[in-house]
Amino acid sequence: MDLLKAIIPAAGQGSRFMPYAKAIPKEMLPLLDKPAMHYVAEEALAAGVRDLLVVTGPSKGSIEDYFDQTQAWREYAQTAGKTQQFAGWLHLVENLQFSYVRQSEPLGLGHAIWSARGLIGKEYFGVMLPDDLILSKTPGLLQLLRVARQERASVIAVQEVSRDLLSNYGVIEVRKQITPNLFQVGSLVEKPDSKSAPSNLAIIGRYVLSHKIFGALDELLEQDHGSELQLTDGIASMIRQGEKLFAIKVSGMRYDLGTPLGWLKATIGMASQDPRYATQVREFLGSLDSIDSFVYNHGKVLEHYEQ
Ligand code: G1P
């Protein structure tokens, strides 16, 4: 089983990054010298994906601009003095085919994935949520693909999460533990109460799914699904229809880019491990304790300036 296509849903408004996200997609937030989308595309390519299908919405044009691969840009990237700066970018645009689908209405993650159904055949495909950054020697998506190949089944990524945070995630109910890191899934539930959550294994944004998910989402779309159609509900319904689902605890570092704090942690964590910045960033972090007054008064408009 090869995984030639992956869907990246990037239509979300980015409410936690407003007002910034009014103009700049949260998927284009910089992580060191590249936007978050770049890292997700890199992970896809390293897992063998060749077609990236990006689901977009209003104000997301800069994602397309970033991966724009006109002849003129490629030539510019290859001019003397630019090659090193553009090496990673060139590698992506020369090896990946990008397509863009517009989500017609903001009806949730399940609907966003369903919007790309016309570009997927009768095959297994990847889903990568760009809010989840997974940094690992073995690319996150590839870890899932290896299980999917072995089991000829759908696979999702999970991570152990403390009980009080489970209500932010989809959570799995384990049918059978196969190895310390691999589970067969009995069912899953989106954002349960911490008390009723079926386990402490939360879904993080990597999936290898059977095309059968589109039939399951079709059916749910015809029913009343509230204001949003959840991908988790589509997958749960696909299991009830007989598709096997496995969950793997992915190895590596996962950052949640969906909140300003998570993005900040990713930036600091990555910078403090990057040989270009590590020494100075660690020195700077160490020096922060000795700063006695930090005058920027967050949230209070202009009050921190002298009158
Ligand atoms: C989405 C999924 C959820 C998953 C999470 C991982 O939720 O619906 O099942 O656990 O991503 O990041 P969201 O964070 O978009 O609300």
Short mmCIF file of C-alpha atoms and ligand atoms in Angstrom, two decimals:
data_model
loop_
_atom_site.label_atom_id
_atom_site.label_comp_id
_atom_site.label_asym_id
_atom_site.label_seq_id
_atom_site.Cartn_x
_atom_site.Cartn_y
_atom_site.Cartn_z
CA MET A 1 0.00 0.00 0.00
CA ASP A 2 1.40 3.38 -1.00
CA LEU A 3 -0.03 6.60 0.22
CA LEU A 4 0.12 8.92 -2.74
CA LYS A 5 -2.37 11.53 -1.61
CA ALA A 6 -2.89 13.48 1.58
CA ILE A 7 -5.53 16.04 2.49
CA ILE A 8 -4.50 19.05 4.57
CA PRO A 9 -7.57 20.81 5.96
CA ALA A 10 -6.63 24.49 6.28
CA ALA A 11 -10.01 26.20 6.07
CA GLY A 12 -10.47 26.92 9.81
CA GLN A 13 -10.86 30.56 10.76
CA GLY A 14 -8.11 30.54 13.37
CA SER A 15 -10.25 32.15 16.07
CA ARG A 16 -7.53 31.69 18.69
CA PHE A 17 -5.13 33.73 16.58
CA MET A 18 -7.48 36.62 15.91
CA PRO A 19 -7.03 39.41 14.96
CA TYR A 20 -3.78 38.17 13.35
CA ALA A 21 -5.64 35.40 11.48
CA LYS A 22 -7.94 37.95 9.86
CA ALA A 23 -5.21 38.61 7.34
CA ILE A 24 -2.67 35.79 7.71
CA PRO A 25 -3.65 32.11 7.91
CA LYS A 26 -2.53 30.42 11.13
CA GLU A 27 -1.04 27.70 8.89
CA MET A 28 1.39 30.37 7.67
CA LEU A 29 2.66 31.31 11.13
CA PRO A 30 6.46 31.25 11.02
CA LEU A 31 8.32 28.53 12.88
CA LEU A 32 11.88 29.80 12.75
CA ASP A 33 12.39 30.56 9.07
CA LYS A 34 9.54 28.59 7.49
CA PRO A 35 5.75 28.62 7.78
CA ALA A 36 4.02 25.77 9.64
CA MET A 37 2.61 24.48 6.33
CA HIS A 38 6.13 23.90 5.05
CA TYR A 39 6.88 21.38 7.82
CA VAL A 40 3.64 19.48 7.21
CA ALA A 41 4.38 19.30 3.48
CA GLU A 42 7.90 18.06 4.28
CA GLU A 43 6.51 15.30 6.51
CA ALA A 44 4.07 14.26 3.75
CA LEU A 45 6.83 14.07 1.15
CA ALA A 46 9.06 12.09 3.50
CA ALA A 47 6.20 9.59 3.94
CA GLY A 48 6.00 9.09 0.16
CA VAL A 49 3.04 11.37 -0.58
CA ARG A 50 3.07 12.95 -4.02
CA ASP A 51 -0.25 14.84 -4.14
CA LEU A 52 -1.22 17.32 -1.45
CA LEU A 53 -4.84 18.42 -1.48
CA VAL A 54 -5.25 21.54 0.61
CA VAL A 55 -8.76 22.50 1.72
CA THR A 56 -8.93 26.27 2.07
CA GLY A 57 -11.38 29.04 2.85
CA PRO A 58 -11.45 32.85 2.89
CA SER A 59 -8.15 34.70 3.55
CA LYS A 60 -6.00 31.62 2.83
CA GLY A 61 -4.48 32.78 -0.45
CA SER A 62 -0.97 33.06 0.99
CA ILE A 63 -0.77 29.25 1.33
CA GLU A 64 -1.09 29.02 -2.44
CA ASP A 65 1.33 31.90 -2.91
CA TYR A 66 3.93 30.16 -0.76
CA PHE A 67 3.91 26.94 -2.79
CA ASP A 68 3.53 28.79 -6.08
CA GLN A 69 5.92 27.02 -8.40
CA THR A 70 6.05 29.08 -11.54
CA GLN A 71 9.10 28.79 -13.75
CA ALA A 72 10.09 32.33 -12.76
CA TRP A 73 10.16 31.45 -9.03
CA ARG A 74 12.11 28.27 -9.64
CA GLU A 75 14.68 30.14 -11.69
CA TYR A 76 14.95 32.83 -9.00
CA ALA A 77 15.44 30.14 -6.33
CA GLN A 78 18.26 28.67 -8.37
CA THR A 79 20.19 31.90 -8.86
CA ALA A 80 23.58 32.26 -7.21
CA GLY A 81 23.32 33.14 -3.54
CA LYS A 82 19.71 31.94 -3.25
CA THR A 83 20.05 28.17 -3.63
CA GLN A 84 20.78 27.41 -0.01
CA GLN A 85 17.98 29.63 1.28
CA PHE A 86 15.51 28.02 -1.10
CA ALA A 87 16.80 24.42 -1.02
CA GLY A 88 14.01 23.04 1.21
CA TRP A 89 11.34 24.94 -0.67
CA LEU A 90 12.62 23.78 -4.07
CA HIS A 91 12.68 20.18 -2.89
CA LEU A 92 9.02 20.44 -1.91
CA VAL A 93 7.67 22.17 -4.98
CA GLU A 94 9.62 19.96 -7.37
CA ASN A 95 8.36 16.75 -5.80
CA LEU A 96 4.83 17.52 -4.64
CA GLN A 97 1.78 18.35 -6.69
CA PHE A 98 -0.47 20.84 -4.88
CA SER A 99 -4.23 21.12 -5.43
CA TYR A 100 -6.61 23.44 -3.64
CA VAL A 101 -10.26 22.84 -2.84
CA ARG A 102 -12.44 25.47 -1.27
CA GLN A 103 -14.69 24.38 1.62
CA SER A 104 -18.06 25.81 0.65
CA GLU A 105 -19.30 26.38 4.21
CA PRO A 106 -17.56 26.25 7.62
CA LEU A 107 -19.18 22.97 8.66
CA GLY A 108 -16.31 21.38 10.54
CA LEU A 109 -13.41 19.00 9.95
CA GLY A 110 -15.54 16.13 8.62
CA HIS A 111 -17.06 18.42 6.03
CA ALA A 112 -13.63 19.82 5.09
CA ILE A 113 -12.32 16.30 4.36
CA TRP A 114 -15.55 15.43 2.51
CA SER A 115 -14.97 18.53 0.32
CA ALA A 116 -11.87 16.88 -1.18
CA ARG A 117 -13.64 13.59 -2.03
CA GLY A 118 -13.56 14.27 -5.80
CA LEU A 119 -9.74 14.14 -5.78
CA ILE A 120 -9.43 10.75 -4.04
CA GLY A 121 -10.03 7.42 -5.76
CA LYS A 122 -10.66 3.98 -4.24
CA GLU A 123 -7.49 4.15 -2.18
CA TYR A 124 -6.13 4.79 1.29
CA PHE A 125 -5.08 8.41 1.77
CA GLY A 126 -3.52 10.58 4.48
CA VAL A 127 -5.07 13.41 6.48
CA MET A 128 -2.70 15.85 8.18
CA LEU A 129 -3.99 18.58 10.47
CA PRO A 130 -1.52 21.46 10.19
CA ASP A 131 -2.24 22.49 13.83
CA ASP A 132 -0.33 19.39 14.91
CA LEU A 133 3.39 19.55 14.25
CA ILE A 134 5.14 16.20 14.67
CA LEU A 135 8.93 16.28 14.64
CA SER A 136 10.37 12.82 14.48
CA LYS A 137 13.18 10.93 12.78
CA THR A 138 10.56 8.64 11.26
CA PRO A 139 7.95 11.03 9.85
CA GLY A 140 4.68 10.86 11.82
CA LEU A 141 2.57 9.95 8.79
CA LEU A 142 5.02 7.21 7.79
CA GLN A 143 4.65 5.62 11.24
CA LEU A 144 0.91 5.32 10.54
CA LEU A 145 1.41 4.11 6.98
CA ARG A 146 3.59 1.21 8.15
CA VAL A 147 0.76 -0.04 10.36
CA ALA A 148 -1.81 0.53 7.60
CA ARG A 149 0.31 -1.57 5.22
CA GLN A 150 0.71 -4.36 7.72
CA GLU A 151 -2.93 -4.46 8.79
CA ARG A 152 -4.52 -3.30 5.51
CA ALA A 153 -6.70 -1.01 7.56
CA SER A 154 -7.20 2.61 8.60
CA VAL A 155 -4.88 4.07 11.25
CA ILE A 156 -4.93 7.17 13.44
CA ALA A 157 -2.28 8.80 15.63
CA VAL A 158 -2.85 9.07 19.36
CA GLN A 159 -1.05 10.47 22.37
CA GLU A 160 -1.58 10.01 26.10
CA VAL A 161 -3.12 13.15 27.50
CA SER A 162 -3.95 14.06 31.10
CA ARG A 163 -7.64 13.55 31.98
CA ASP A 164 -8.45 17.23 32.35
CA LEU A 165 -7.35 17.96 28.77
CA LEU A 166 -9.22 15.09 27.08
CA SER A 167 -12.25 17.26 26.36
CA ASN A 168 -10.14 19.13 23.77
CA TYR A 169 -9.65 16.02 21.66
CA GLY A 170 -11.19 13.02 19.97
CA VAL A 171 -10.62 10.03 22.28
CA ILE A 172 -10.43 6.32 21.43
CA GLU A 173 -11.97 3.33 23.11
CA VAL A 174 -9.45 0.49 22.96
CA ARG A 175 -10.74 -2.85 21.70
CA LYS A 176 -7.41 -4.62 21.98
CA GLN A 177 -3.87 -3.59 22.89
CA ILE A 178 -1.53 -5.19 20.37
CA THR A 179 1.86 -3.79 21.47
CA PRO A 180 2.68 -1.07 24.02
CA ASN A 181 2.15 1.52 21.27
CA LEU A 182 -0.43 -0.09 19.00
CA PHE A 183 -4.15 -0.56 19.62
CA GLN A 184 -7.15 -1.81 17.74
CA VAL A 185 -9.88 0.77 18.18
CA GLY A 186 -13.43 -0.21 19.19
CA SER A 187 -14.91 3.24 18.86
CA LEU A 188 -14.08 6.90 19.22
CA VAL A 189 -15.77 9.96 20.58
CA GLU A 190 -15.18 13.65 19.86
CA LYS A 191 -14.38 15.91 22.83
CA PRO A 192 -15.88 13.83 25.65
CA ASP A 193 -16.26 14.99 29.26
CA SER A 194 -13.12 14.02 31.12
CA LYS A 195 -15.23 11.76 33.37
CA SER A 196 -16.87 9.80 30.55
CA ALA A 197 -13.82 9.60 28.25
CA PRO A 198 -13.25 5.96 27.21
CA SER A 199 -9.43 6.16 27.64
CA ASN A 200 -6.66 8.73 28.02
CA LEU A 201 -5.57 8.25 24.39
CA ALA A 202 -6.33 11.40 22.41
CA ILE A 203 -6.36 11.62 18.63
CA ILE A 204 -3.67 13.87 17.22
CA GLY A 205 -3.85 15.16 13.71
CA ARG A 206 -2.55 12.34 11.52
CA TYR A 207 -4.79 9.77 9.86
CA VAL A 208 -4.51 7.09 7.17
CA LEU A 209 -8.07 6.46 6.02
CA SER A 210 -9.93 4.21 3.67
CA HIS A 211 -11.93 5.96 0.93
CA LYS A 212 -14.94 4.40 2.67
CA ILE A 213 -14.87 7.41 4.99
CA PHE A 214 -16.57 9.43 2.24
CA GLY A 215 -19.61 7.12 2.23
CA ALA A 216 -19.81 7.38 6.02
CA LEU A 217 -19.54 11.19 5.87
CA ASP A 218 -22.17 11.30 3.08
CA GLU A 219 -24.61 9.50 5.35
CA LEU A 220 -23.87 11.74 8.32
CA LEU A 221 -24.28 14.85 6.16
CA GLU A 222 -27.79 13.73 5.31
CA GLN A 223 -28.61 13.46 9.01
CA ASP A 224 -28.72 16.29 11.51
CA HIS A 225 -25.08 16.81 12.50
CA GLY A 226 -25.47 20.08 14.39
CA SER A 227 -23.38 23.03 13.27
CA GLU A 228 -20.29 20.91 12.50
CA LEU A 229 -19.67 17.49 10.98
CA GLN A 230 -16.90 15.78 12.96
CA LEU A 231 -14.32 13.60 11.22
CA THR A 232 -14.27 11.52 14.42
CA ASP A 233 -17.99 10.70 13.96
CA GLY A 234 -17.35 9.69 10.34
CA ILE A 235 -14.55 7.34 11.42
CA ALA A 236 -16.70 5.87 14.21
CA SER A 237 -19.44 5.19 11.69
CA MET A 238 -16.93 3.59 9.28
CA ILE A 239 -15.87 1.19 12.07
CA ARG A 240 -19.50 0.25 12.67
CA GLN A 241 -19.73 -0.56 8.96
CA GLY A 242 -16.87 -3.04 9.28
CA GLU A 243 -13.63 -1.11 8.53
CA LYS A 244 -10.86 -1.96 10.99
CA LEU A 245 -9.16 0.94 12.73
CA PHE A 246 -5.82 0.94 14.54
CA ALA A 247 -4.28 3.66 16.68
CA ILE A 248 -0.56 4.18 17.11
CA LYS A 249 1.18 6.27 19.74
CA VAL A 250 3.49 8.19 17.45
CA SER A 251 7.06 8.70 18.53
CA GLY A 252 8.68 12.11 18.33
CA MET A 253 7.84 15.57 19.61
CA ARG A 254 4.34 16.89 19.03
CA TYR A 255 3.54 20.57 19.25
CA ASP A 256 0.00 21.92 19.25
CA LEU A 257 0.10 24.92 16.93
CA GLY A 258 -3.61 25.59 17.45
CA THR A 259 -3.03 28.04 20.31
CA PRO A 260 -0.62 30.95 20.78
CA LEU A 261 1.00 29.15 23.75
CA GLY A 262 1.53 25.96 21.73
CA TRP A 263 3.00 27.94 18.86
CA LEU A 264 5.31 29.74 21.28
CA LYS A 265 6.48 26.43 22.77
CA ALA A 266 7.16 25.09 19.27
CA THR A 267 9.18 28.18 18.34
CA ILE A 268 11.24 28.08 21.52
CA GLY A 269 11.64 24.29 21.47
CA MET A 270 12.77 24.26 17.85
CA ALA A 271 15.07 27.26 18.22
CA SER A 272 16.76 25.80 21.28
CA GLN A 273 17.61 22.67 19.27
CA ASP A 274 18.62 24.37 16.04
CA PRO A 275 22.41 24.72 15.78
CA ARG A 276 21.98 28.16 14.17
CA TYR A 277 20.19 29.57 17.22
CA ALA A 278 20.52 27.11 20.13
CA THR A 279 23.35 28.75 22.09
CA GLN A 280 21.97 32.27 21.95
CA VAL A 281 18.37 31.23 22.60
CA ARG A 282 19.35 29.18 25.66
CA GLU A 283 21.46 32.07 26.94
CA PHE A 284 18.55 34.45 26.43
CA LEU A 285 16.08 32.14 28.21
CA GLY A 286 18.51 31.82 31.11
CA SER A 287 18.79 35.60 31.36
CA LEU A 288 15.05 36.21 31.63
CA ASP A 289 14.90 35.64 35.40
CA SER A 290 17.10 38.64 35.97
CA ILE A 291 14.88 41.07 34.07
CA ASP A 292 13.21 42.99 36.88
CA SER A 293 10.50 44.92 35.09
CA PHE A 294 8.83 43.92 31.90
CA VAL A 295 6.85 46.94 30.92
CA TYR A 296 4.66 45.62 28.14
CA ASN A 297 1.19 45.54 29.63
CA HIS A 298 -0.77 42.94 27.70
CA GLY A 299 -4.42 43.48 27.09
CA LYS A 300 -4.47 47.07 28.28
CA VAL A 301 -4.56 49.23 25.22
CA LEU A 302 -1.81 51.83 25.25
CA GLU A 303 -1.68 52.07 29.05
CA HIS A 304 1.90 50.89 29.09
CA TYR A 305 3.16 53.92 27.23
CA GLU A 306 4.18 57.03 29.09
CA GLN A 307 1.60 59.76 28.74
C1 G1P B 1 -9.45 18.03 15.79
C2 G1P B 1 -10.20 16.69 15.83
C3 G1P B 1 -9.94 15.98 17.16
C4 G1P B 1 -8.44 15.82 17.37
C5 G1P B 1 -7.73 17.19 17.26
C6 G1P B 1 -6.20 17.00 17.27
O1 G1P B 1 -10.02 18.89 16.75
O2 G1P B 1 -11.58 16.93 15.66
O3 G1P B 1 -10.55 14.72 17.16
O4 G1P B 1 -8.20 15.25 18.62
O5 G1P B 1 -8.06 17.86 16.04
O6 G1P B 1 -5.51 18.19 17.18
P1 G1P B 1 -9.77 20.47 16.77
O7 G1P B 1 -8.46 20.70 17.45
O8 G1P B 1 -9.74 20.93 15.34
O9 G1P B 1 -10.92 21.06 17.54
#
